[in-house]
PDB file of C-alpha atoms and ligand atoms in Angstrom:
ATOM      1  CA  UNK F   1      -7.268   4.512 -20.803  1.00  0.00           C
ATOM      2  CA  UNK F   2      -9.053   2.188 -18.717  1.00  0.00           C
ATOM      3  CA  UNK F   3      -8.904  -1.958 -19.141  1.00  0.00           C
ATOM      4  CA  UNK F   4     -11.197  -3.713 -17.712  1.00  0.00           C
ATOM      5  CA  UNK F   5     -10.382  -7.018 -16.427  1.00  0.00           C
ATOM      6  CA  UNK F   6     -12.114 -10.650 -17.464  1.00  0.00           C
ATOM      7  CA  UNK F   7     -12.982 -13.048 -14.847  1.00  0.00           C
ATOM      8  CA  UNK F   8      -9.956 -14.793 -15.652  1.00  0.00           C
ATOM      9  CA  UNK F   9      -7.619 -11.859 -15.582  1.00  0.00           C
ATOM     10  CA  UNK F  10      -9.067 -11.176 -11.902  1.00  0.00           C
ATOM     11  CA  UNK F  11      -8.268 -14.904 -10.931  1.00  0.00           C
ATOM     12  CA  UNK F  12      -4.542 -14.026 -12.190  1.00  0.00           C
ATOM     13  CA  UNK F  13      -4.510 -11.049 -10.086  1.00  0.00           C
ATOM     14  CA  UNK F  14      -5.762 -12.550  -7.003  1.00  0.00           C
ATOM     15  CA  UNK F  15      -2.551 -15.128  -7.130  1.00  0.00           C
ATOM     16  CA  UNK F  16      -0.297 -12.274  -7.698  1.00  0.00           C
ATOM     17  CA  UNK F  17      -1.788 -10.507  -4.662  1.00  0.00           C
ATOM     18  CA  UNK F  18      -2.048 -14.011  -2.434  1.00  0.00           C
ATOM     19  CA  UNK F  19       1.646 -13.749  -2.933  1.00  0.00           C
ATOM     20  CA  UNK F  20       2.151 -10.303  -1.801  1.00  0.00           C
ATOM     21  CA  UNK F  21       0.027 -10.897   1.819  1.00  0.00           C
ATOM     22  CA  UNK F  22       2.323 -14.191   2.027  1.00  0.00           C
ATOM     23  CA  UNK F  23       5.405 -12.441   1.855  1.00  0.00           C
ATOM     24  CA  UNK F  24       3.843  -9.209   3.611  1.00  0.00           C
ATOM     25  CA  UNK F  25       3.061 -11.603   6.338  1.00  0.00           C
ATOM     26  CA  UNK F  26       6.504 -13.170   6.640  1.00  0.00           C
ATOM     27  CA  UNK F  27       7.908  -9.675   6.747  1.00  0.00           C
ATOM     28  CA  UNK F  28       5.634  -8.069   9.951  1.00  0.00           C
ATOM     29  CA  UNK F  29       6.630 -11.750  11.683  1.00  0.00           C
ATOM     30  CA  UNK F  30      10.607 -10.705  11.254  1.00  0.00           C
ATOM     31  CA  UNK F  31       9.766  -6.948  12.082  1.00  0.00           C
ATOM     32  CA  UNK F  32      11.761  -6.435  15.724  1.00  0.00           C
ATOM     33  CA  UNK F  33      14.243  -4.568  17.417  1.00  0.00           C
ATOM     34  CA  UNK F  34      17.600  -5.001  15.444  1.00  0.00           C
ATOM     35  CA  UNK F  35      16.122  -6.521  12.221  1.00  0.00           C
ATOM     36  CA  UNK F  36      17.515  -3.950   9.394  1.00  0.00           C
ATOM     37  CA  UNK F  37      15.387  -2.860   6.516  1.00  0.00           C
ATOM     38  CA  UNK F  38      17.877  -4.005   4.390  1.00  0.00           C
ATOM     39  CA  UNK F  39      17.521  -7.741   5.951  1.00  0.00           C
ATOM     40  CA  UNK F  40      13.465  -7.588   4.971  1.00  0.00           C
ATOM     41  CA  UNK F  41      14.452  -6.075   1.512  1.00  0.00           C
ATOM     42  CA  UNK F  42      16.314  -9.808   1.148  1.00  0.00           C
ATOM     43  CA  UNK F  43      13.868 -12.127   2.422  1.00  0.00           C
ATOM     44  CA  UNK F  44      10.766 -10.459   0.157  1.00  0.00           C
ATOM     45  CA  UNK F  45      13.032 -10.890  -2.768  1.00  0.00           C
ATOM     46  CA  UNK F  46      14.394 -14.018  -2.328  1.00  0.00           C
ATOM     47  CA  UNK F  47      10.398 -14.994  -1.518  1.00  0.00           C
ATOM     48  CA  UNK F  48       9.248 -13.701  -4.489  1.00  0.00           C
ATOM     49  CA  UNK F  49      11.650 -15.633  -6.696  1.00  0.00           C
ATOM     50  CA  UNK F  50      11.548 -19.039  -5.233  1.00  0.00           C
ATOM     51  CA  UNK F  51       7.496 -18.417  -5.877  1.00  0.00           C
ATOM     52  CA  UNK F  52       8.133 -17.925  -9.583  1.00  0.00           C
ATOM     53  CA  UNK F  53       7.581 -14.466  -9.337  1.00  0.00           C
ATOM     54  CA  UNK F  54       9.628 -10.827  -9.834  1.00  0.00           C
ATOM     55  CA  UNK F  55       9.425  -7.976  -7.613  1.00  0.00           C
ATOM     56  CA  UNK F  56       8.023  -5.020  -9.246  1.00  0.00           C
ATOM     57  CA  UNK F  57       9.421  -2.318  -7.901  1.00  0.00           C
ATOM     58  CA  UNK F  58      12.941  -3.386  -8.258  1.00  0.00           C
ATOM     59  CA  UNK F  59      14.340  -1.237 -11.409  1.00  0.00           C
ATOM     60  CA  UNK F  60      10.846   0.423 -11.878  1.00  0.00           C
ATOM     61  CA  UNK F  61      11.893   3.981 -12.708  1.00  0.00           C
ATOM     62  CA  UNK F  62      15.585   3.463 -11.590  1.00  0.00           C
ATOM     63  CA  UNK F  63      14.219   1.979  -7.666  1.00  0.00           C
ATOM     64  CA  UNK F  64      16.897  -0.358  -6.368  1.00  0.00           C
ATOM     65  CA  UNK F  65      15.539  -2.680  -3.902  1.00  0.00           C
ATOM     66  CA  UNK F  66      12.586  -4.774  -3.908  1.00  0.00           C
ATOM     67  CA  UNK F  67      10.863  -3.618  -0.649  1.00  0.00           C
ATOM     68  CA  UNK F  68       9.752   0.208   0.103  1.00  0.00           C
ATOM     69  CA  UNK F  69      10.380  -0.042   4.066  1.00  0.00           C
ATOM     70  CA  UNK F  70       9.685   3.574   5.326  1.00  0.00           C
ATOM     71  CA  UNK F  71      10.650   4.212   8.692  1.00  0.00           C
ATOM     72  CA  UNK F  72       8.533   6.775  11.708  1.00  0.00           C
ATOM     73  CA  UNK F  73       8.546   9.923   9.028  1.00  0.00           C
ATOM     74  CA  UNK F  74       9.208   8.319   6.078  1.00  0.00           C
ATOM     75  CA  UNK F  75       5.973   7.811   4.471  1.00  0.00           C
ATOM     76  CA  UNK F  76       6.785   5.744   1.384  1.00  0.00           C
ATOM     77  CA  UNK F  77       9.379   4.700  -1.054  1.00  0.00           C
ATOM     78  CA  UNK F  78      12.195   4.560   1.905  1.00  0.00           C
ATOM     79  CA  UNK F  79      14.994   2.612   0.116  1.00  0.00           C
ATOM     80  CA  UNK F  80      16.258  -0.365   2.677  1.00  0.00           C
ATOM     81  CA  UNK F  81      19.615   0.231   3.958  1.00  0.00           C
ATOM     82  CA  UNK F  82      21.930  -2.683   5.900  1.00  0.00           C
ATOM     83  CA  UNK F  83      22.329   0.770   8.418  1.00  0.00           C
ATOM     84  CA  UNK F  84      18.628   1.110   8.686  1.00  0.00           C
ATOM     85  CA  UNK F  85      18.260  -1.203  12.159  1.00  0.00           C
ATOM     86  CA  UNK F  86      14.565  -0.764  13.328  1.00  0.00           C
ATOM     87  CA  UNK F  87      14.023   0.490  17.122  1.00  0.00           C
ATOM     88  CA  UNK F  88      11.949  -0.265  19.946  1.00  0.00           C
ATOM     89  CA  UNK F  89       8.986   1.946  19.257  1.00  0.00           C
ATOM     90  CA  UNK F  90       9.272   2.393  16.049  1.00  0.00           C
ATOM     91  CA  UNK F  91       6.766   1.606  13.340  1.00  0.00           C
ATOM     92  CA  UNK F  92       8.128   0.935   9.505  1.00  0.00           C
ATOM     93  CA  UNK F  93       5.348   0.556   6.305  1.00  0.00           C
ATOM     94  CA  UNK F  94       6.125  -2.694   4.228  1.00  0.00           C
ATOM     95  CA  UNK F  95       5.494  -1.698   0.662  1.00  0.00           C
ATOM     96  CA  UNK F  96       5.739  -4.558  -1.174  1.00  0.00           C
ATOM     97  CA  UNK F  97       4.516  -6.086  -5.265  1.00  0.00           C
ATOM     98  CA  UNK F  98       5.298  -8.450  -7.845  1.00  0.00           C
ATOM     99  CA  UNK F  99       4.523  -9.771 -11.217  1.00  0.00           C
ATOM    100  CA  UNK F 100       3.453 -13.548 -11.238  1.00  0.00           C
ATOM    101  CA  UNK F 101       2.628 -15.131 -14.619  1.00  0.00           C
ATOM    102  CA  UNK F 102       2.228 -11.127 -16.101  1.00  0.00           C
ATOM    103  CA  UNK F 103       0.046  -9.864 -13.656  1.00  0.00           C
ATOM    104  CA  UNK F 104       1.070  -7.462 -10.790  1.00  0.00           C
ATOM    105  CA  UNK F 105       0.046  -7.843  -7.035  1.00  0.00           C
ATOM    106  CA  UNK F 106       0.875  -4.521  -4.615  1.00  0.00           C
ATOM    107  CA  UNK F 107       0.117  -4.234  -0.859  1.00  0.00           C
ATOM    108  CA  UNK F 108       1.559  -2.413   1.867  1.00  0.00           C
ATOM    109  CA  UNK F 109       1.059  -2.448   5.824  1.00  0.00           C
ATOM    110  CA  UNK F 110       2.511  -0.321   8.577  1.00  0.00           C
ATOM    111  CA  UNK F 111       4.183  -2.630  11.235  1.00  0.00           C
ATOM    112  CA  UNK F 112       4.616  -1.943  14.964  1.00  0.00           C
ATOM    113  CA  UNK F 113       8.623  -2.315  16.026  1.00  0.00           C
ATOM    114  CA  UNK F 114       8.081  -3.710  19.793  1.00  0.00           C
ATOM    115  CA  UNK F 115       5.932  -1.454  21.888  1.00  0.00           C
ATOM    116  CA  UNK F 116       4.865   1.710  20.266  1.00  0.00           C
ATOM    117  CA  UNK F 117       3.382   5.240  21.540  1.00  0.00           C
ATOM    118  CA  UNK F 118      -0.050   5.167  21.676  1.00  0.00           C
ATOM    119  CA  UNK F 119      -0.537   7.708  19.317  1.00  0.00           C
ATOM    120  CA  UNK F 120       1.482   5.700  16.727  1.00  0.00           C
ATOM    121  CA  UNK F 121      -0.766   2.789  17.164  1.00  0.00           C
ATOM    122  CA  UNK F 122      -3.737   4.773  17.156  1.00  0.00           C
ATOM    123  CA  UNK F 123      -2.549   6.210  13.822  1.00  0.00           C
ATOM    124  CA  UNK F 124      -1.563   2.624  12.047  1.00  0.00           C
ATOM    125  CA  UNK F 125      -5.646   1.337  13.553  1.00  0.00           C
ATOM    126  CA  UNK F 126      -7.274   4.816  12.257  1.00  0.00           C
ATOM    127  CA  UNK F 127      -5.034   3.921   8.802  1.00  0.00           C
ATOM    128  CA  UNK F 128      -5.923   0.231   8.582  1.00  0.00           C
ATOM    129  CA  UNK F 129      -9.629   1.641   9.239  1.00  0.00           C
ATOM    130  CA  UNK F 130      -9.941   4.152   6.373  1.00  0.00           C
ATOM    131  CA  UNK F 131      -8.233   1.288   3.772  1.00  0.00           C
ATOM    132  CA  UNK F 132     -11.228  -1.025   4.871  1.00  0.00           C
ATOM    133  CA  UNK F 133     -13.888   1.987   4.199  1.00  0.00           C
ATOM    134  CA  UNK F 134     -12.549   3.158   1.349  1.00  0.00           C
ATOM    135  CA  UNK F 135     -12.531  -0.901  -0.094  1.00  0.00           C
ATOM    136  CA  UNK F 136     -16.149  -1.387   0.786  1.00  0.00           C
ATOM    137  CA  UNK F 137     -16.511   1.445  -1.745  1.00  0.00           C
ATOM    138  CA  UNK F 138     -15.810  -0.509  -4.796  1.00  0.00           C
ATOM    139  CA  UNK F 139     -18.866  -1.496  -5.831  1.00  0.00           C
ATOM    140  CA  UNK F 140     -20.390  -1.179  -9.534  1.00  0.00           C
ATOM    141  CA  UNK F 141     -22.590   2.364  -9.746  1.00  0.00           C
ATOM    142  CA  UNK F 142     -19.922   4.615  -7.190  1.00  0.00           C
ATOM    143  CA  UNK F 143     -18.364   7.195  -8.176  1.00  0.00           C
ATOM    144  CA  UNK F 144     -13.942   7.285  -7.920  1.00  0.00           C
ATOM    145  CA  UNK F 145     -14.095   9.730  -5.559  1.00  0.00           C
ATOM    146  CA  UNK F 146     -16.836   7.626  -2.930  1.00  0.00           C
ATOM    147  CA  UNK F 147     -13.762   5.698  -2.066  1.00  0.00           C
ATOM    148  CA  UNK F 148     -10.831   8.698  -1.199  1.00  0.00           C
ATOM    149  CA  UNK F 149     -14.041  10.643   0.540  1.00  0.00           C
ATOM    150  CA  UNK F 150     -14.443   7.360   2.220  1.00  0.00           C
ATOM    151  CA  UNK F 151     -10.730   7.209   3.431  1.00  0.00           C
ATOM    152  CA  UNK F 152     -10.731  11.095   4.335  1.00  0.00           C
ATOM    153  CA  UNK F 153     -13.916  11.190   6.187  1.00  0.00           C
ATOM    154  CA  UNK F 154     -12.691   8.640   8.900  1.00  0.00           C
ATOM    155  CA  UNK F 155      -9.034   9.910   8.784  1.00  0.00           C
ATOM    156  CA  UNK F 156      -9.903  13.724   9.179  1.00  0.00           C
ATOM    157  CA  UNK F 157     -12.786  12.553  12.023  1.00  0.00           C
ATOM    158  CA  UNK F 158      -9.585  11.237  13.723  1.00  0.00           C
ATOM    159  CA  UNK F 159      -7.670  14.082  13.755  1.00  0.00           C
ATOM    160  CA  UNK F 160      -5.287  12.635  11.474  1.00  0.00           C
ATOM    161  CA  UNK F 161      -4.400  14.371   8.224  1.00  0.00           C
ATOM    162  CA  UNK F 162      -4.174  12.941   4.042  1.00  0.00           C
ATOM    163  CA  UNK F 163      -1.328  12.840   2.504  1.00  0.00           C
ATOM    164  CA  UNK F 164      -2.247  14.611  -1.213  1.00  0.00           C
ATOM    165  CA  UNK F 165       1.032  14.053  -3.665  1.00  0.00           C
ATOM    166  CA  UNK F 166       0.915  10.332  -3.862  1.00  0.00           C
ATOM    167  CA  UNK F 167      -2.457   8.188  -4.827  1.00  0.00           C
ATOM    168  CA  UNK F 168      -3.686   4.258  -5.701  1.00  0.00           C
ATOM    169  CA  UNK F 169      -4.319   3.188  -9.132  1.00  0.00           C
ATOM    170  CA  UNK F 170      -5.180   0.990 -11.841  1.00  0.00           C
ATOM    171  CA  UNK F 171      -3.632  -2.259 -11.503  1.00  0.00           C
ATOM    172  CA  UNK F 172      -3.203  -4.954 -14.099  1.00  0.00           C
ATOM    173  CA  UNK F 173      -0.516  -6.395 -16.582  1.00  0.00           C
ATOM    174  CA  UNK F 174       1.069  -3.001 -16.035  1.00  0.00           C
ATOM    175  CA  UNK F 175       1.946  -2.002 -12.183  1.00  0.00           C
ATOM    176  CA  UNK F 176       0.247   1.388 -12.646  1.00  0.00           C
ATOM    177  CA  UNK F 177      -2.647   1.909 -14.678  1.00  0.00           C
ATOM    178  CA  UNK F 178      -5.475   4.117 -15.003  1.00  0.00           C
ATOM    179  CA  UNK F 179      -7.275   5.438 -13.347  1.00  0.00           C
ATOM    180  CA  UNK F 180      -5.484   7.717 -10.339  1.00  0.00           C
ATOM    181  CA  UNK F 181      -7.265   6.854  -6.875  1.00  0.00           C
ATOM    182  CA  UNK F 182      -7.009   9.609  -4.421  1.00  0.00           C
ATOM    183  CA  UNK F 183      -7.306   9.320  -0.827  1.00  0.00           C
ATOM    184  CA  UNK F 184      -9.855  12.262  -0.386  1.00  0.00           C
ATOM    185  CA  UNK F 185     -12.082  14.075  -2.602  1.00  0.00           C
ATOM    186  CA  UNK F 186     -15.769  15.153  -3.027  1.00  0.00           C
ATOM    187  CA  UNK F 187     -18.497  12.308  -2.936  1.00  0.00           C
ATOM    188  CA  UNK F 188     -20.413  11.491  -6.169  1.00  0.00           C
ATOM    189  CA  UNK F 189     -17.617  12.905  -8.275  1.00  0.00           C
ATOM    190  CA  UNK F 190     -15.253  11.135 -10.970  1.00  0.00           C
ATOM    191  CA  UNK F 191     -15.673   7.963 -13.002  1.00  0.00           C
ATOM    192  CA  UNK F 192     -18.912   5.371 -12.607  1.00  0.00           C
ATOM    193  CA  UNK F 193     -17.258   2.400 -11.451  1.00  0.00           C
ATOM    194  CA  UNK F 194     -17.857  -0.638 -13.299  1.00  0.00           C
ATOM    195  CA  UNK F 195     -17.151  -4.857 -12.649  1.00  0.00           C
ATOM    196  CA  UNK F 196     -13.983  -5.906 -14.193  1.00  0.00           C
ATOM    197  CA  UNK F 197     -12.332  -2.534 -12.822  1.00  0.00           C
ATOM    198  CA  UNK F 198      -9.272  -3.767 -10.501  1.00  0.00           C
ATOM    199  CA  UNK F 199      -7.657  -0.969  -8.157  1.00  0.00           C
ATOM    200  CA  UNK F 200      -4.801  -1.004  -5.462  1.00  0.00           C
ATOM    201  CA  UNK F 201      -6.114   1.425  -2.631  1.00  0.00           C
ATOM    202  CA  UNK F 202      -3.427   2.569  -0.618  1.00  0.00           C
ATOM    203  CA  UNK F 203      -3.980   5.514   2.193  1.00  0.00           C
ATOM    204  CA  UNK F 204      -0.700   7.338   3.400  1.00  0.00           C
ATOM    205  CA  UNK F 205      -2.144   8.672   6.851  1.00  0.00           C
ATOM    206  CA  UNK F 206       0.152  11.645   8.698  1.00  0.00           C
ATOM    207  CA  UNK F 207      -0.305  12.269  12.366  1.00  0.00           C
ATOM    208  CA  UNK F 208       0.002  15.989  11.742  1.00  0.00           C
ATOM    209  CA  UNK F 209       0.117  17.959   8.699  1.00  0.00           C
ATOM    210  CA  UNK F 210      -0.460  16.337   5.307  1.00  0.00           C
ATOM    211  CA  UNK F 211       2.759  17.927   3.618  1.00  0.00           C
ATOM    212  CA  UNK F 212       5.700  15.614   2.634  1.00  0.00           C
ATOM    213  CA  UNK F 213       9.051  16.400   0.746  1.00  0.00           C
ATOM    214  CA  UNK F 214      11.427  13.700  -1.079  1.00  0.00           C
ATOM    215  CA  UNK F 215      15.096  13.552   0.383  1.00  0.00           C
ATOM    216  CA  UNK F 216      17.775  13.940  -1.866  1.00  0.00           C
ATOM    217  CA  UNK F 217      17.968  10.516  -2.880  1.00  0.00           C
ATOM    218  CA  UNK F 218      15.160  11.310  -5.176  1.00  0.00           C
ATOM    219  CA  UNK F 219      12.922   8.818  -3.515  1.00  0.00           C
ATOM    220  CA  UNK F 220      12.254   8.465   0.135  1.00  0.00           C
ATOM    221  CA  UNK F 221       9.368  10.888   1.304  1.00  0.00           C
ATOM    222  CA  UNK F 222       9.052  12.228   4.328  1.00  0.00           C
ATOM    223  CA  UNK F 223       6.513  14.362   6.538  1.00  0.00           C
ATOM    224  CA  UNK F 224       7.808  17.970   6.215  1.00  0.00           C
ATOM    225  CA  UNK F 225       6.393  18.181  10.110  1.00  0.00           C
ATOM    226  CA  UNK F 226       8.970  14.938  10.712  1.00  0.00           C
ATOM    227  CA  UNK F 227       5.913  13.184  12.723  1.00  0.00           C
ATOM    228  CA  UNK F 228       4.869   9.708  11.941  1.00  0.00           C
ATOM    229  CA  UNK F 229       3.057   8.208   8.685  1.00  0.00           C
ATOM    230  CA  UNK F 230       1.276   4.906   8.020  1.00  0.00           C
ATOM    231  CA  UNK F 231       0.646   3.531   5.049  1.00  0.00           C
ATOM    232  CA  UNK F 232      -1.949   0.442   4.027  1.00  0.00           C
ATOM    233  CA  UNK F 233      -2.823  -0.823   0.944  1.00  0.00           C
ATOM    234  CA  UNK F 234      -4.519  -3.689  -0.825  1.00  0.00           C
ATOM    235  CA  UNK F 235      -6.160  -4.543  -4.604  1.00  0.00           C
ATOM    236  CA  UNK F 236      -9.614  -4.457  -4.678  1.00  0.00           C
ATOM    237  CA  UNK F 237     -11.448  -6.091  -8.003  1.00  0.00           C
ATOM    238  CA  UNK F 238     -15.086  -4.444  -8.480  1.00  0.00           C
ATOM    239  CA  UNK F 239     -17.473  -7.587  -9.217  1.00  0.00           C
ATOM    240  CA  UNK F 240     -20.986  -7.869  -9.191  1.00  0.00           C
ATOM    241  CA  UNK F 241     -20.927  -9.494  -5.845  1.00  0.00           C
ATOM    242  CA  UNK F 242     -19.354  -6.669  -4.684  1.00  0.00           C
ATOM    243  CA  UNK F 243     -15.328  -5.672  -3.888  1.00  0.00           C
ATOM    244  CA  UNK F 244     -13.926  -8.264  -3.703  1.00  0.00           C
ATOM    245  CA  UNK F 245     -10.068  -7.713  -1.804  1.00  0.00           C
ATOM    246  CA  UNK F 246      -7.747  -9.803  -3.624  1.00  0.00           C
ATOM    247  CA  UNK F 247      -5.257 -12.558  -2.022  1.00  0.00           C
ATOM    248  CA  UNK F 248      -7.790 -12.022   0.598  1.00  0.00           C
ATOM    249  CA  UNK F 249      -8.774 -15.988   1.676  1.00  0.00           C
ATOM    250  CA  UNK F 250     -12.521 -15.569   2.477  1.00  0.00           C
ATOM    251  CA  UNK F 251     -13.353 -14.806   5.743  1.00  0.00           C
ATOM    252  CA  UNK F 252      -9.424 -14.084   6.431  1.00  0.00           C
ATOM    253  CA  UNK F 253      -8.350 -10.121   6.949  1.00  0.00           C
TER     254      UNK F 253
HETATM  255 MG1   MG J 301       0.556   0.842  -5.066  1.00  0.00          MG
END
């Protein structure tokens, strides 16, 4: 089932979103050489709380931190770990939400860890990229599937590969909601999107092969080829001005 969202619903979810890119923000700024996952984990929590706010993911389905931080072949739902020190060269995706006032706000950004390979930072700007495509898809009249063709199109182009098991969604007074949003697909296919729909769009990019497996603490996935992953994502509300990207401060990124 599908809820549509009132104007004022949207206004709620564009605080709990403003939050997220605050605190997403504060994270990249601490991301260096030496700074442990677990440390970020603390801070986006702690952030979160003094705002008023909860972190979502903390508890959801048994998770037990409030920041996914997924390290080089992790490519989401990494579990922060005081052992976890980031590297030089490195790059580590900041999955981060919350629930402000009853309404959820979910983002994510890969984040360089000092200088990088150039093929990592090729892979986090090809990432970024197919997030922004795939947004400017949201408008009233698409189809679902115009945005994950969106987001395949310029991934595949780049020699870059999909990852298939894990999608966006819904997003409302409930963290996940209907409907699924894959990151590839077949243009013209799927639901008609209409305004008042509200949907976090969040490509997981591999370098090579789009397979994953979960470790065996039942959460962190990983590239099966064990070569790097990025992962972006931000809320989108479909208006009749067009998508418009929540927490987004106009003519901010
Ligand atoms: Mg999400």
């Amino acid at each position: 089932m599908i809820f549509y969202k009132s104007p004022a619903e949207i206004e709620s979810l564009d605080r709990a979103n403003a939050l997220v890119v605050k605190i997403l923000n504060a994270l990249e700024a601490m991301v260096a050489p030496g700074v442990t996952t677990w440390d970020l984990d603390r801070v986006s929590e702690e952030m979160a709380r003094k705002s008023g706010a909860r972190p979502a993911f903390k508890g959801y389905r048994g998770f037990p931190a409030a920041l996914c931080a997924s390290v080089n072949e992790e490519v989401i739902h990494g579990i922060p770990s005081k052992k976890r020190a980031l590297q030089e060269g490195d790059i580590v995706s900041l999955d981060f939400g919350v629930v402000l006032d009853g309404y959820y706000g979910d983002g994510a950004r890969t984040v360089a860890v000092g200088r990088i390979p150039k093929e990592s930072a090729r892979l986090l700007t090809v990432t970024r990229e197919s997030l922004e495509r795939g947004l400017a898809q949201a408008r009233a009249g698409n189809r679902l599937s115009d945005i994950g063709h969106a987001v395949q199109s310029h991934v595949e182009a780049a020699g870059f590969s999909v990852v298939r098991e894990f999608v966006g969604h819904g997003i409302g007074s409930a963290l996940h909601e209907d409907p699924q949003v894959p990151n590839y697909g077949t243009p013209g296919t799927g639901i008609v999107l209409k305004d008042g729909l509200v949907l976090a769009v969040e490509p997981m990019v591999n370098q090579g092969t789009p397979d994953v497996r979960v470790l065996a603490d039942g959460w962190t996935a990983v590239t099966a080829d064990g070569l790097p992953s990025a992962h972006f994502e931000r809320c989108v509300a479909i208006t009749a001005e067009g998508p418009r990207i929540l927490g987004r401060a106009p003519g901010r990124s």
